[in-house]
Coordinates of C-alpha atoms and ligand atoms in Angstrom, one line a residue:
M1 CA -20.8 -23.1 16.0
T2 CA -20.3 -21.3 19.2
Q3 CA -17.5 -18.4 18.6
D4 CA -17.9 -17.3 22.0
K5 CA -16.3 -20.2 23.6
F6 CA -12.8 -19.0 22.1
T7 CA -10.7 -16.4 24.0
P8 CA -10.3 -13.2 22.0
R9 CA -7.1 -13.6 20.3
V10 CA -5.4 -11.6 17.5
F11 CA -2.8 -13.0 15.2
S12 CA -1.1 -11.7 12.1
G13 CA 2.0 -11.9 10.1
I14 CA 4.6 -10.4 7.6
Q15 CA 6.9 -11.9 5.5
P16 CA 10.6 -11.0 6.3
S17 CA 11.3 -11.0 2.2
G18 CA 12.5 -7.5 2.0
G19 CA 12.3 -4.1 3.6
L20 CA 9.0 -2.8 5.4
T21 CA 7.0 -0.1 3.3
L22 CA 4.6 2.4 4.4
G23 CA 2.0 0.0 3.0
N24 CA 2.9 -2.6 5.9
Y25 CA 3.2 -0.1 8.2
L26 CA -0.3 1.5 7.6
G27 CA -2.3 -1.7 6.4
A28 CA -0.8 -3.7 9.3
I29 CA 1.7 -2.9 11.8
K30 CA 0.1 0.3 12.9
R31 CA -3.1 -1.4 13.4
F32 CA -1.4 -4.5 15.2
V33 CA -0.4 -1.8 17.8
D34 CA -3.8 -0.4 18.0
M35 CA -5.3 -3.8 18.9
Q36 CA -2.6 -4.6 21.4
D37 CA -3.2 -1.2 23.2
Q38 CA -7.1 -1.3 23.1
G39 CA -7.1 -4.1 25.4
G40 CA -9.7 -7.2 25.5
F41 CA -7.1 -9.3 23.2
E42 CA -4.2 -11.7 23.7
T43 CA -1.8 -10.5 20.8
V44 CA 0.7 -12.7 18.8
Y45 CA 2.5 -11.3 15.9
C46 CA 4.8 -13.3 13.8
M47 CA 7.4 -13.2 11.2
V48 CA 6.4 -15.6 8.8
D49 CA 10.1 -17.1 7.8
L50 CA 8.7 -20.1 6.5
H51 CA 6.4 -18.3 4.1
A52 CA 9.2 -16.1 2.9
I53 CA 11.1 -19.0 1.6
T54 CA 8.2 -20.0 -0.7
V55 CA 10.4 -17.8 -3.0
W56 CA 13.9 -17.9 -3.1
Q57 CA 15.5 -15.9 -0.2
D58 CA 19.3 -15.5 0.3
P59 CA 20.2 -17.0 3.6
A60 CA 22.3 -13.7 5.2
D61 CA 19.4 -11.3 3.8
L62 CA 16.4 -13.5 5.3
T63 CA 18.3 -13.5 8.5
R64 CA 18.7 -9.8 8.6
N65 CA 15.3 -9.2 7.4
T66 CA 13.7 -11.3 10.0
R67 CA 15.7 -9.2 12.6
E68 CA 14.9 -5.8 10.8
L69 CA 11.1 -6.6 10.6
C70 CA 11.1 -7.5 14.6
A71 CA 13.0 -4.3 15.0
G72 CA 10.2 -2.6 12.9
F73 CA 7.6 -4.1 15.1
I74 CA 9.0 -2.9 18.2
A75 CA 10.1 0.5 16.8
S76 CA 6.3 1.1 15.7
G77 CA 5.2 0.3 19.2
I78 CA 4.8 -3.4 20.0
D79 CA 5.5 -4.5 23.3
P80 CA 7.3 -7.8 23.5
E81 CA 5.7 -7.8 27.1
K82 CA 2.4 -7.1 26.1
S83 CA 2.2 -9.0 22.7
I84 CA 4.0 -12.4 21.7
L85 CA 6.4 -11.6 19.2
I86 CA 7.8 -14.6 17.0
N87 CA 9.7 -16.0 14.1
Q88 CA 7.4 -18.8 12.5
S89 CA 10.3 -21.2 12.1
Q90 CA 11.0 -21.5 16.0
V91 CA 7.6 -22.3 16.8
P92 CA 7.3 -26.1 15.1
E93 CA 3.6 -26.2 15.5
H94 CA 2.9 -23.9 13.1
A95 CA 4.5 -26.3 10.2
Q96 CA 3.2 -29.6 11.9
L97 CA -0.5 -28.2 11.9
G98 CA 0.4 -26.8 8.4
W99 CA 1.0 -30.3 7.1
V100 CA -2.6 -31.5 8.6
F101 CA -4.2 -28.7 6.7
N102 CA -2.4 -29.8 3.6
C103 CA -4.7 -32.7 4.0
V104 CA -7.7 -30.7 4.6
A105 CA -7.4 -28.2 1.7
R106 CA -8.0 -29.1 -1.6
M107 CA -6.1 -28.5 -4.8
G108 CA -8.6 -26.6 -6.4
W109 CA -9.1 -24.0 -3.4
M110 CA -5.5 -23.3 -3.6
G111 CA -5.6 -22.9 -7.6
R112 CA -8.3 -20.0 -7.3
M113 CA -6.0 -18.1 -5.0
T114 CA -5.5 -14.8 -6.8
Q115 CA -1.9 -14.4 -4.9
W116 CA -0.8 -17.7 -6.3
K117 CA -1.8 -16.7 -10.0
D118 CA 0.1 -13.5 -9.8
K119 CA 3.2 -14.8 -7.9
A120 CA 3.6 -17.9 -10.1
G121 CA 2.3 -16.1 -13.4
K122 CA 2.7 -18.0 -16.5
N123 CA 5.5 -20.3 -14.9
S124 CA 3.5 -22.2 -12.5
E125 CA 5.3 -25.7 -13.4
N126 CA 8.3 -23.9 -12.0
A127 CA 6.8 -22.3 -8.9
S128 CA 7.6 -24.3 -5.7
L129 CA 5.2 -26.5 -4.2
G130 CA 5.4 -24.5 -1.1
L131 CA 4.0 -21.3 -3.0
F132 CA 1.1 -23.4 -3.9
G133 CA 0.4 -24.6 -0.4
Y134 CA 1.3 -21.2 1.2
P135 CA -2.6 -20.5 2.3
A136 CA -2.7 -23.9 4.1
L137 CA 0.5 -22.8 6.4
M138 CA -1.1 -19.2 6.7
A139 CA -4.6 -21.1 7.9
A140 CA -2.3 -23.1 10.4
D141 CA -0.5 -19.8 11.6
I142 CA -3.7 -18.4 12.6
L143 CA -5.8 -21.5 13.8
I144 CA -2.6 -23.0 15.8
Y145 CA -3.5 -20.1 18.3
H146 CA -7.6 -20.6 18.1
A147 CA -7.1 -16.9 16.8
T148 CA -10.6 -15.0 16.7
H149 CA -9.4 -11.8 14.6
V150 CA -6.7 -11.2 12.0
P151 CA -5.7 -7.6 11.1
V152 CA -4.9 -7.7 7.6
G153 CA -4.5 -5.4 4.3
E154 CA -7.3 -5.6 1.8
D155 CA -5.0 -8.0 -0.4
Q156 CA -5.1 -11.0 2.2
K157 CA -9.0 -11.3 2.2
Q158 CA -9.1 -14.1 -0.1
H159 CA -6.7 -16.1 2.3
L160 CA -8.8 -15.4 5.3
E161 CA -11.7 -16.6 3.7
L162 CA -10.0 -19.7 2.7
T163 CA -8.6 -20.2 6.4
R164 CA -12.4 -20.3 7.4
D165 CA -13.0 -22.8 4.9
I166 CA -10.3 -24.9 6.2
A167 CA -11.5 -24.4 9.8
A168 CA -15.0 -25.4 8.7
K169 CA -14.1 -28.5 6.7
F170 CA -11.8 -30.0 9.5
N171 CA -14.8 -29.3 11.9
H172 CA -17.3 -31.0 9.9
D173 CA -14.9 -33.9 8.7
Y174 CA -14.2 -34.9 12.2
K175 CA -17.2 -33.7 13.8
V176 CA -16.0 -31.4 16.1
D177 CA -16.4 -27.7 17.2
F178 CA -12.8 -27.1 17.6
F179 CA -11.6 -24.5 15.2
P180 CA -12.8 -20.9 15.5
L181 CA -14.1 -19.3 12.2
T182 CA -11.7 -16.4 12.5
E183 CA -12.8 -12.9 11.5
P184 CA -10.7 -10.7 9.2
V185 CA -10.1 -7.2 10.4
I186 CA -9.7 -5.1 7.1
E187 CA -10.2 -1.5 8.6
G188 CA -9.0 2.1 8.4
A189 CA -8.4 4.4 5.6
A190 CA -5.2 2.4 4.3
T191 CA -6.0 -1.0 4.0
R192 CA -4.7 -0.7 0.3
V193 CA -1.9 1.9 -0.2
M194 CA -1.1 2.3 -3.6
S195 CA 2.2 2.8 -5.4
L196 CA 3.4 6.6 -5.6
R197 CA 3.9 6.1 -9.1
D198 CA 0.7 4.5 -10.3
G199 CA -2.4 4.5 -8.3
S200 CA -3.5 1.2 -9.7
K201 CA -1.0 -0.8 -8.4
K202 CA -0.4 -1.9 -4.7
M203 CA 2.6 -0.1 -2.9
S204 CA 4.7 -3.1 -2.7
K205 CA 8.3 -4.2 -1.5
S206 CA 9.0 -6.0 -4.7
D207 CA 8.2 -2.8 -7.1
P208 CA 11.5 -2.4 -9.3
S209 CA 11.2 1.4 -8.7
D210 CA 12.1 2.3 -5.5
M211 CA 10.4 6.0 -6.1
A212 CA 7.0 3.8 -6.1
R213 CA 7.3 3.1 -2.3
I214 CA 8.1 4.7 1.1
N215 CA 10.8 2.4 3.1
M216 CA 10.2 2.3 6.8
T217 CA 14.3 2.8 6.8
D218 CA 13.9 6.0 4.4
D219 CA 15.3 9.2 5.9
A220 CA 13.7 12.6 5.8
D221 CA 15.1 13.8 2.6
A222 CA 14.1 10.6 0.7
I223 CA 10.7 10.8 2.1
A224 CA 9.9 14.1 1.3
K225 CA 11.4 13.5 -2.2
K226 CA 9.1 10.7 -2.9
I227 CA 6.2 12.4 -1.9
R228 CA 7.3 15.5 -3.9
K229 CA 7.6 13.4 -7.0
A230 CA 4.4 11.3 -6.4
K231 CA 2.2 11.4 -9.5
T232 CA -0.7 13.2 -9.1
D233 CA -3.7 15.1 -11.7
P234 CA -3.7 18.7 -12.4
D235 CA -6.9 19.2 -10.3
A236 CA -7.3 20.9 -6.8
L237 CA -8.2 18.6 -3.9
P238 CA -12.1 18.0 -3.5
S239 CA -13.9 18.9 -0.4
E240 CA -16.0 15.6 -0.3
V241 CA -14.6 11.8 -0.7
K242 CA -17.0 11.8 -3.8
G243 CA -14.6 14.1 -5.5
L244 CA -12.0 11.5 -5.2
E245 CA -13.8 9.2 -7.7
N246 CA -11.4 8.2 -10.6
R247 CA -8.7 10.1 -9.1
P248 CA -6.6 7.1 -7.7
E249 CA -3.5 8.9 -7.2
A250 CA -5.3 11.6 -5.2
R251 CA -7.4 9.2 -3.4
N252 CA -4.2 7.4 -2.4
L253 CA -2.4 10.4 -1.1
V254 CA -5.3 11.7 1.0
N255 CA -5.5 8.0 2.3
I256 CA -2.1 7.8 3.4
Y257 CA -2.8 11.4 5.1
A258 CA -5.6 10.3 7.0
A259 CA -4.3 7.0 8.4
L260 CA -0.9 8.7 9.3
N261 CA -2.9 11.5 11.1
D262 CA -5.6 9.0 12.6
Q263 CA -8.1 11.0 10.8
S264 CA -11.1 10.0 8.5
V265 CA -10.7 10.8 5.1
D266 CA -13.8 13.2 5.4
A267 CA -12.1 15.3 8.2
V268 CA -8.9 15.4 6.1
L269 CA -10.9 16.8 3.0
R270 CA -12.5 19.2 5.3
D271 CA -9.3 20.6 5.9
V272 CA -7.8 20.7 2.7
G273 CA -10.4 20.7 0.1
G274 CA -9.6 23.2 -2.3
R275 CA -5.7 23.1 -2.3
Q276 CA -3.4 22.2 -4.9
F277 CA -1.0 19.6 -4.7
G278 CA 1.8 21.7 -4.6
E279 CA 0.6 22.9 -1.2
F280 CA -0.7 19.5 0.1
K281 CA 2.6 17.6 -0.9
P282 CA 4.9 19.3 1.6
M283 CA 2.1 18.9 4.5
L284 CA 1.9 15.4 3.6
A285 CA 5.8 15.1 3.7
D286 CA 6.0 17.0 6.9
L287 CA 3.4 14.6 8.5
A288 CA 5.1 11.4 7.1
V289 CA 8.3 12.7 8.3
A290 CA 7.3 13.4 11.7
K291 CA 5.7 10.1 12.3
L292 CA 8.1 7.9 10.5
A293 CA 11.4 9.2 11.1
P294 CA 11.4 8.3 14.9
I295 CA 10.6 4.8 13.8
S296 CA 13.1 4.5 11.4
S297 CA 15.9 6.0 14.0
E298 CA 14.7 3.3 16.7
M299 CA 15.0 0.4 14.0
A300 CA 18.5 1.4 13.6
R301 CA 19.3 1.7 17.2
L302 CA 17.8 -1.9 17.8
M303 CA 19.7 -3.2 14.7
G304 CA 23.2 -2.4 16.3
H305 CA 21.9 -5.0 19.2
P306 CA 20.9 -8.1 17.4
D307 CA 21.4 -10.3 20.2
E308 CA 18.5 -8.4 22.1
I309 CA 16.4 -9.0 19.0
D310 CA 17.4 -12.7 19.3
R311 CA 16.5 -12.9 22.8
I312 CA 12.8 -11.2 22.4
L313 CA 12.3 -13.8 19.6
T314 CA 13.3 -17.0 21.8
R315 CA 11.3 -15.7 24.9
G316 CA 8.5 -15.3 22.6
A317 CA 8.6 -18.7 21.2
E318 CA 8.4 -20.0 24.6
R319 CA 5.4 -18.2 25.5
A320 CA 3.8 -19.1 22.0
R321 CA 4.5 -22.8 22.7
A322 CA 2.4 -22.6 25.8
I323 CA -0.3 -22.2 23.5
T324 CA 0.4 -24.1 20.5
A325 CA 1.5 -27.4 21.9
P326 CA -1.8 -28.2 23.3
I327 CA -3.7 -27.2 20.3
L328 CA -1.6 -29.4 18.1
R329 CA -1.9 -32.3 20.4
K330 CA -5.6 -31.9 20.7
T331 CA -5.6 -31.9 17.1
Y332 CA -3.6 -35.1 16.5
D333 CA -5.9 -36.7 19.0
I334 CA -9.0 -35.8 17.0
V335 CA -7.1 -36.9 13.8
G336 CA -6.5 -40.3 15.6
M337 CA -2.6 -40.0 16.0
V338 CA -1.3 -42.3 18.8
P339 CA 0.5 -40.2 21.5
P340 CA 3.6 -40.8 23.5
V341 CA 3.2 -42.1 26.8
S342 CA 5.3 -40.6 29.7
G343 CA 7.2 -42.9 32.0
Ligands
LIG401 P1 3.6 -8.8 3.2 O1 4.5 -7.7 3.1 O2 3.0 -9.1 1.7 O3 4.0 -10.0 4.0 O4 2.0 -8.1 4.0 C1 2.2 -7.8 5.4 C2 0.9 -7.5 5.8 O5 1.0 -5.9 5.3 C3 -0.2 -7.9 5.3 O6 -1.3 -7.7 6.2 C4 -0.7 -6.9 3.9 O7 -2.2 -7.1 3.4 C5 -0.1 -5.7 4.5 N1 0.0 -5.0 3.2 C6 1.1 -5.0 2.2 N2 1.1 -4.1 1.4 C7 0.3 -3.3 1.7 C8 -0.3 -2.1 1.1 N3 0.1 -1.6 0.0 N4 -1.4 -1.6 1.7 C9 -1.9 -1.9 2.5 N5 -1.8 -3.1 3.2 C10 -0.3 -3.8 3.0
LIG402 N1 0.2 -13.9 3.6 C1 0.5 -12.8 4.5 C2 1.1 -11.6 3.5 O1 1.6 -11.9 2.4 C3 1.6 -13.0 5.4 C4 0.9 -14.0 6.7 C5 1.3 -15.7 7.0 C6 -0.2 -13.8 7.4 N2 0.5 -16.1 7.8 C7 -0.5 -15.1 8.2 C8 -1.1 -12.9 7.8 C9 -1.3 -15.1 9.3 C10 -1.9 -13.0 8.8 C11 -2.1 -14.2 9.5 O2 1.0 -10.4 3.9

């Protein structure tokens, strides 16, 4: 497989299934902005509304959350001129290629996905078929652009391995060299931001406790309060990374500081090693407020102009389809589907 025949292209997506958290920002969006700005890639970022409805979404909430997610992307620095910004349902080729991949992927592969097992739980008989097939649609999101790089948080690693398996099986079954084997990009100090209440659990928009997460819409007081109350241990901060072993809560707060400040964890510990949490938490709160407050106020401003957001998404879908329509047609040709004729 020759990977260098593919245009360097980044794709990633986030579900509009609730508000954005600091985990989404540091694990995903901030890195989307970096990849957009570093140059050398075409960048496509997506609100995956079709994925969101694999579990029940109130329609009015879905609409609002999609616009708010779009506002979050833009407020964080995604430029709709530089990047293609879309919602998945406006680019029908995602779902169309998703169907083809439903026929390539195997039941056994899907059944082994830990996110499926976590989300469906013991009640899998009652989960939607869409939730089970979710990773095949995710593979289609990526491969309908022939994307070469996908920045995500740690929790998506297994889905990206499956994306490579689907591409490889398609190429093998149809004896083509058509889909790239996409590289996951899981980098930085905050690929897994943990709950502020329990260092063994991921920070999540679905956590029942709002104190467990920082929302991108939280105001300065809320951010400071949540950091002040974050669970920690009684010891001082170490001067080296080794000293964070078996201290998940301490490690999490240091990781968050490092990621927000664009520093390595080593560099942060050189500065703050030896300090107590009573001193470190206010430093972290000030940093978080300084970085996040401008984003949340810009999000609020944009949410006052939903028509502007909708125009950006419509334009993004037009640009996206210039890439996706030819790739879908070529896929159908490979599979043997008779094309329409002109005239
Ligand atoms: P989701 O909100 O599940 O659609 O996730 C969107 C993106 O944010 C994915 O790339 C996730 O890996 C990333 N993400 C979500 N939660 C976290 C977290 N706690 N830490 C780091 N990345 C996260
Ligand atoms: N499954 C991802 C999540 O829950 C969201 C997603 C859907 C995605 N399609 C994608 C991420 C394609 C990267 C690329 O976070």
